PDB file of C-alpha atoms and ligand atoms in Angstrom:
ATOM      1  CA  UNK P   1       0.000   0.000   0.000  1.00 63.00           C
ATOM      2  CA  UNK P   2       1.069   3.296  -1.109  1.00 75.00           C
ATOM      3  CA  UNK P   3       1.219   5.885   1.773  1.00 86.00           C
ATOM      4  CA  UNK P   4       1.970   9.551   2.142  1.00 96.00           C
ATOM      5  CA  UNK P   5       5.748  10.783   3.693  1.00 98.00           C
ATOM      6  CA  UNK P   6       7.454  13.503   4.532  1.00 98.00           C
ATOM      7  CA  UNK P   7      11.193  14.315   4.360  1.00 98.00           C
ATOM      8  CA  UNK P   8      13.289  17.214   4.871  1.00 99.00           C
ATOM      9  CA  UNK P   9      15.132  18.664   1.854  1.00 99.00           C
ATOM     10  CA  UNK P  10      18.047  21.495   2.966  1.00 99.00           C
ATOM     11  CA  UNK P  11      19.341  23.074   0.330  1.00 99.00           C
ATOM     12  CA  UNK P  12      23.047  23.952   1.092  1.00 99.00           C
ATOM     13  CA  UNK P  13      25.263  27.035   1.419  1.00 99.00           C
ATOM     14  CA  UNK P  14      27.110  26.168  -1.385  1.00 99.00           C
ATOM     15  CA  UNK P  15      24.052  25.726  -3.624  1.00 99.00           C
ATOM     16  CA  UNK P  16      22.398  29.002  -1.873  1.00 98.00           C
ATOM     17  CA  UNK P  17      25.574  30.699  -2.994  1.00 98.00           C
ATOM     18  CA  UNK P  18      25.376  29.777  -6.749  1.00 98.00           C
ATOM     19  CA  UNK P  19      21.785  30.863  -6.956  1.00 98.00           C
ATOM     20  CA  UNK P  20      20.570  27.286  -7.148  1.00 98.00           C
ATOM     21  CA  UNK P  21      17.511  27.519  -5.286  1.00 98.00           C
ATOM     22  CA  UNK P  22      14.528  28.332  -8.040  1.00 98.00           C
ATOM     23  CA  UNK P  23      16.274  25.394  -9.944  1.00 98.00           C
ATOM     24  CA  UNK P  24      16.639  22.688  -7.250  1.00 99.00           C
ATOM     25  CA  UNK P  25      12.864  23.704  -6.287  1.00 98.00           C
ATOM     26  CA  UNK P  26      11.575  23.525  -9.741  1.00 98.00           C
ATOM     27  CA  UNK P  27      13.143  20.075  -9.867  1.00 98.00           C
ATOM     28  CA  UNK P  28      11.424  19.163  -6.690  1.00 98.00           C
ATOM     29  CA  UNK P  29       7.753  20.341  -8.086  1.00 98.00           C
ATOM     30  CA  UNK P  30       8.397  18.876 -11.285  1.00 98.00           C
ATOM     31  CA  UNK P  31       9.064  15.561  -9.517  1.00 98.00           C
ATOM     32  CA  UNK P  32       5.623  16.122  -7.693  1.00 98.00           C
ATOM     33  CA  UNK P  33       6.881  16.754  -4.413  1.00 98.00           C
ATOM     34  CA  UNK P  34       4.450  19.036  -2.327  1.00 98.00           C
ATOM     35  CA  UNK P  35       6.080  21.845  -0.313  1.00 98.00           C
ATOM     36  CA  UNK P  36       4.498  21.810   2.684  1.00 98.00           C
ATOM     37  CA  UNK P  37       6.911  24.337   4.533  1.00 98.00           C
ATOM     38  CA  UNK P  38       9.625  26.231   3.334  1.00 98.00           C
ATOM     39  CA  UNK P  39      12.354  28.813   5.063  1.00 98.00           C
ATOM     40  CA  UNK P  40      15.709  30.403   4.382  1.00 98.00           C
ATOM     41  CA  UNK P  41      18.158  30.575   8.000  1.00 98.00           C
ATOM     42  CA  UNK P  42      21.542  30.133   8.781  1.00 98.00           C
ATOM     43  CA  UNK P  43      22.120  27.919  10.965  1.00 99.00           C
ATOM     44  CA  UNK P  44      25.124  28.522  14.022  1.00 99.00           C
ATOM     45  CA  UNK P  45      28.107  26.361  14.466  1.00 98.00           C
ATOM     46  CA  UNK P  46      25.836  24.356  17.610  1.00 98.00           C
ATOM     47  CA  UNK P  47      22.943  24.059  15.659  1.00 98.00           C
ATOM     48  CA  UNK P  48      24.475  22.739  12.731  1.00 99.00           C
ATOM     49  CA  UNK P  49      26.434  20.369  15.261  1.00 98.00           C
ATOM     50  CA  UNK P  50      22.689  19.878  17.057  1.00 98.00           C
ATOM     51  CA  UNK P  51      21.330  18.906  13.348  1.00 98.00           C
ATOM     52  CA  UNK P  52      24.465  16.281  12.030  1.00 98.00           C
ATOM     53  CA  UNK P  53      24.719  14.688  15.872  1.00 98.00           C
ATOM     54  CA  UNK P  54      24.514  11.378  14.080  1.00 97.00           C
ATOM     55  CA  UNK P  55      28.048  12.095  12.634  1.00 98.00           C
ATOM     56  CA  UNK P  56      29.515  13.648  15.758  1.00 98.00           C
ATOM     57  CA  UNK P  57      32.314  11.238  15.510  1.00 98.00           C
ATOM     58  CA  UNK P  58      32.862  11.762  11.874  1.00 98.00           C
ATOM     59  CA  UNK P  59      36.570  12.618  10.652  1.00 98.00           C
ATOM     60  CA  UNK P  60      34.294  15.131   8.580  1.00 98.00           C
ATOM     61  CA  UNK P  61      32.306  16.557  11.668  1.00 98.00           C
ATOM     62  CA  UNK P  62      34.024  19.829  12.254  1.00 98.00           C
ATOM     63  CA  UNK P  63      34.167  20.588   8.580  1.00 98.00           C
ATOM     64  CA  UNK P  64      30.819  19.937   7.706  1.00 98.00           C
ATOM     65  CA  UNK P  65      29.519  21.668  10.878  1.00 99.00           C
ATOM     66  CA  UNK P  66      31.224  25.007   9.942  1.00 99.00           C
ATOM     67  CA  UNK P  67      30.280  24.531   6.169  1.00 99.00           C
ATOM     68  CA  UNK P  68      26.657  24.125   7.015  1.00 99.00           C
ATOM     69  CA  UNK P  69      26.935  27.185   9.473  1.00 99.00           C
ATOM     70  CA  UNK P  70      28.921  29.667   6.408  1.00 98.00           C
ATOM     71  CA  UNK P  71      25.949  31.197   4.885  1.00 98.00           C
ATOM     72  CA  UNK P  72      21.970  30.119   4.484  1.00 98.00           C
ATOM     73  CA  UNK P  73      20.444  27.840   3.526  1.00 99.00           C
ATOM     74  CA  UNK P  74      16.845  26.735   2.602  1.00 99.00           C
ATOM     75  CA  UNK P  75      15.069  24.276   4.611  1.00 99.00           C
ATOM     76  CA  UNK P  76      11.475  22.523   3.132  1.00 99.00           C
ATOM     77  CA  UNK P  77       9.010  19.687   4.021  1.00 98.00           C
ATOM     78  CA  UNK P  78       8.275  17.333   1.510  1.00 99.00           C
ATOM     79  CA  UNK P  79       5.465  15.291   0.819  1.00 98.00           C
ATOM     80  CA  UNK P  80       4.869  12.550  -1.699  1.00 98.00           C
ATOM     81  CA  UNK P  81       4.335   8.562  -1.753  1.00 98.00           C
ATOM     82  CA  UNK P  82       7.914   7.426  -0.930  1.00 98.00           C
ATOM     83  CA  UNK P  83       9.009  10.609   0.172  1.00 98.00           C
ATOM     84  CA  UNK P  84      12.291   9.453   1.626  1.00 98.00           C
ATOM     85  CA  UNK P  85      13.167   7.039  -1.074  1.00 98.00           C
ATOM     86  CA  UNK P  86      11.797   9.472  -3.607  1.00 98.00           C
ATOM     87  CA  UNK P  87      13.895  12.385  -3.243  1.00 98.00           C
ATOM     88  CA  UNK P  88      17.231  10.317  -2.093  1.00 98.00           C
ATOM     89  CA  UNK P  89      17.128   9.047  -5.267  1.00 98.00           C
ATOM     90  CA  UNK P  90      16.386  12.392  -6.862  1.00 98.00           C
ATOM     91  CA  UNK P  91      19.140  13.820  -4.742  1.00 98.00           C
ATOM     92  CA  UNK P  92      21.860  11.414  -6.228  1.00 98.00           C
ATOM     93  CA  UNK P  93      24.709  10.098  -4.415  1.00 98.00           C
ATOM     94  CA  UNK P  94      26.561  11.294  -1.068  1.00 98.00           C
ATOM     95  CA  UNK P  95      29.894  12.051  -3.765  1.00 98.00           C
ATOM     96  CA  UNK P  96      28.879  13.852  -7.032  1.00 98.00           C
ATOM     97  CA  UNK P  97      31.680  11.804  -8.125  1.00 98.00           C
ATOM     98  CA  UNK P  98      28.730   8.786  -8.172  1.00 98.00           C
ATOM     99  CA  UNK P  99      26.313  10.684  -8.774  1.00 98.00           C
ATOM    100  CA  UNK P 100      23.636   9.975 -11.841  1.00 98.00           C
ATOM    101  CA  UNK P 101      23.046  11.884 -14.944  1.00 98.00           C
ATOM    102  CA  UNK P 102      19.662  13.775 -14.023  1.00 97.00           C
ATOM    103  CA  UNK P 103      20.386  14.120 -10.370  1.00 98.00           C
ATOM    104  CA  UNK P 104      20.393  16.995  -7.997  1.00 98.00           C
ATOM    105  CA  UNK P 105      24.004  15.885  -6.942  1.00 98.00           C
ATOM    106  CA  UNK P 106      25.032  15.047 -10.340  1.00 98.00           C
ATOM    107  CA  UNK P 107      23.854  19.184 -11.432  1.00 98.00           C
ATOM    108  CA  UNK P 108      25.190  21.324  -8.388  1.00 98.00           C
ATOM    109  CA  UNK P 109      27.330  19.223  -5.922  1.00 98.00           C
ATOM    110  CA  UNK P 110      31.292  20.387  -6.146  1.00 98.00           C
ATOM    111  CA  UNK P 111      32.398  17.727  -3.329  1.00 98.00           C
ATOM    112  CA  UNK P 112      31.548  14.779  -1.449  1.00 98.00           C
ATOM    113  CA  UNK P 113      31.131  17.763   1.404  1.00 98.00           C
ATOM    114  CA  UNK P 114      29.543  20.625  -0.509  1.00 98.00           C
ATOM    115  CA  UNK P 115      27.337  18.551  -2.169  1.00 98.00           C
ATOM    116  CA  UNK P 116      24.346  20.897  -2.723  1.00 99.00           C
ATOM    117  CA  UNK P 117      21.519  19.458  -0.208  1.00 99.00           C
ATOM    118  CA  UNK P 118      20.557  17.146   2.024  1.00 99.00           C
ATOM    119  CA  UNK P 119      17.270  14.750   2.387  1.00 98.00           C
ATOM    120  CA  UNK P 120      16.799  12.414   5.179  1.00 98.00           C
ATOM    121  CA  UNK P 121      17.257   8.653   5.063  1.00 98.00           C
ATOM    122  CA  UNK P 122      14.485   7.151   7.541  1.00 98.00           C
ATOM    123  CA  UNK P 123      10.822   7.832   8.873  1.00 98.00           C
ATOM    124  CA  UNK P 124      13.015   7.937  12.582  1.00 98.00           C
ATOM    125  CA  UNK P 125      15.315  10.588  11.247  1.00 98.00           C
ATOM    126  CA  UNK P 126      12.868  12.536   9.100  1.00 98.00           C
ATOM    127  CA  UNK P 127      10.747  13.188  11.794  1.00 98.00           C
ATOM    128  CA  UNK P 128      13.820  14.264  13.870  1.00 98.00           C
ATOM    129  CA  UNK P 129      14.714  16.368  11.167  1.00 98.00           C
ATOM    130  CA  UNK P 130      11.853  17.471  10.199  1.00 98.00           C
ATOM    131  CA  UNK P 131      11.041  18.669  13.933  1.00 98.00           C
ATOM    132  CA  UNK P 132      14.357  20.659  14.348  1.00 98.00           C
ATOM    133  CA  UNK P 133      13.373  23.141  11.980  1.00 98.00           C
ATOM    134  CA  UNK P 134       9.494  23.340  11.875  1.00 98.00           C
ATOM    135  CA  UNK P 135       6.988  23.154  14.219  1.00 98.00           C
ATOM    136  CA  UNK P 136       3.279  22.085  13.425  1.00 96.00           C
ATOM    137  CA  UNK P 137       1.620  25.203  12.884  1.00 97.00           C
ATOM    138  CA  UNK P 138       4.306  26.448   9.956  1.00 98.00           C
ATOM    139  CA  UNK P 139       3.090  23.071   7.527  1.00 98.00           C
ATOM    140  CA  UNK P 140       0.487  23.442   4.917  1.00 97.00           C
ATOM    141  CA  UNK P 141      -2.254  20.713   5.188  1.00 92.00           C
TER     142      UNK P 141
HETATM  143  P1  ADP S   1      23.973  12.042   2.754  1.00 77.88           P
HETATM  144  O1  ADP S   1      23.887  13.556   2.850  1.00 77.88           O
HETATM  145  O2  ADP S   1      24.026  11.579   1.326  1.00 77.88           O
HETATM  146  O3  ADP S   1      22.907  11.357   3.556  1.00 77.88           O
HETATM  147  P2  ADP S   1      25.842  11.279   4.877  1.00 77.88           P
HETATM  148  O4  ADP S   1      24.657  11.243   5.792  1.00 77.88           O
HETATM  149  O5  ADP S   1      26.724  10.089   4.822  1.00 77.88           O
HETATM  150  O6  ADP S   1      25.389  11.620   3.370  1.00 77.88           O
HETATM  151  O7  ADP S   1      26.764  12.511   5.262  1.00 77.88           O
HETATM  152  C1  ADP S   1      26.214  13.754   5.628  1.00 77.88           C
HETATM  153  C2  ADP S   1      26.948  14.845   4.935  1.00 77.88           C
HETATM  154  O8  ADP S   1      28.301  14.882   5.416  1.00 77.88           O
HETATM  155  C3  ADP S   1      27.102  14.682   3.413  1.00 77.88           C
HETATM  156  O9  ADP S   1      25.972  15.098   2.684  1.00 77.88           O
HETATM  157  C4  ADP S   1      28.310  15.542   3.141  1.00 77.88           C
HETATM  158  O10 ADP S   1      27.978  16.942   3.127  1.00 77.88           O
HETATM  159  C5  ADP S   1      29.184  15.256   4.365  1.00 77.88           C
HETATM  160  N1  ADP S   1      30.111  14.138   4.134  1.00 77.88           N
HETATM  161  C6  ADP S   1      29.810  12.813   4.024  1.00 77.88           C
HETATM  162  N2  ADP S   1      30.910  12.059   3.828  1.00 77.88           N
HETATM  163  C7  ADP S   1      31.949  12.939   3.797  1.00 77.88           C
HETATM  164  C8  ADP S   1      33.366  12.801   3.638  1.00 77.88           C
HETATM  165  N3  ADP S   1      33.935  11.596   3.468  1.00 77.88           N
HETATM  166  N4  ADP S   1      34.116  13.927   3.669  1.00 77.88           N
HETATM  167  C9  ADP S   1      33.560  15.148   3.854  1.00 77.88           C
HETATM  168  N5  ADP S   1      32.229  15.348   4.037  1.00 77.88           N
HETATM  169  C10 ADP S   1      31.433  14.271   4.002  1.00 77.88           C
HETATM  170 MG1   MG S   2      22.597  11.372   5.598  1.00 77.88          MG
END
């Protein structure tokens, strides 16, 4: 049975700072993901930290903290059937260096770090995600 999901999409400083966002959210509605909520922020070095936890004891950690906390970003809920599946495959993979023709990734990403955005990879972890930056009242129906 096919059942609605959400997932959070961030688009990433690097991307913000090429101008990528009316592209990467054209690509998103053209895929026939619904934007439920949607804001630009930058985050601070402990809320970026707060955010990646799970990779707190990443040789990457301290990088990709103060990457995502260098300029704004865009944050959105998604909804679709296979939200989470959906959009990671959209996305393309973690290194642009793998990444497929027609991806996200495969488009905008300059590094396995700056790599353009992020989606989230569970139902657990989307709603964690999803949760750090929204709260109830700020997603469309
Ligand atoms: P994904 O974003 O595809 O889910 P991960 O959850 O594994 O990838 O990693 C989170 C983020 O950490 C990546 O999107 C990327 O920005 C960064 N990252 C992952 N692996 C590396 C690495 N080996 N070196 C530097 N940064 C990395
Ligand atoms: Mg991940």
């Amino acid at each position: 049975m096919k059942t609605l999901q959400r997932t959070l999409s961030i688009i990433k400083p690097d991307a913000v700072e090429k101008g990528a966002e009316g592209d990467i959210i054209s690509t998103l509605l053209n895929n026939k993901f619904r934007i439920l909520g949607i804001k630009m922020l930058q985050l601070n070095k402990s809320q970026a930290e707060g955010f990646y936890a799970v990779h707190s004891s990443k040789p990457f950690f301290n990088s990709l903290t103060d990457f995502m906390a260098s300029g704004p970003i865009v944050v959105m809920c998604l909804e679709k059937e296979n939200a989470i599946a959906d959009y990671r495959k959209l996305m393309g993979a973690t290194n642009p260096a793998n990444a497929e023709e027609g991806t996200i990734r495969k488009k905008w990403a300059e590094s396995i770090e700056k790599n353009a955005v992020h989606g989230s990879d569970a139902d657990d972890t989307a709603r964690f995600e999803l949760s750090y930056f929204f709260a109830g009242y700020e997603l469309a129906k």
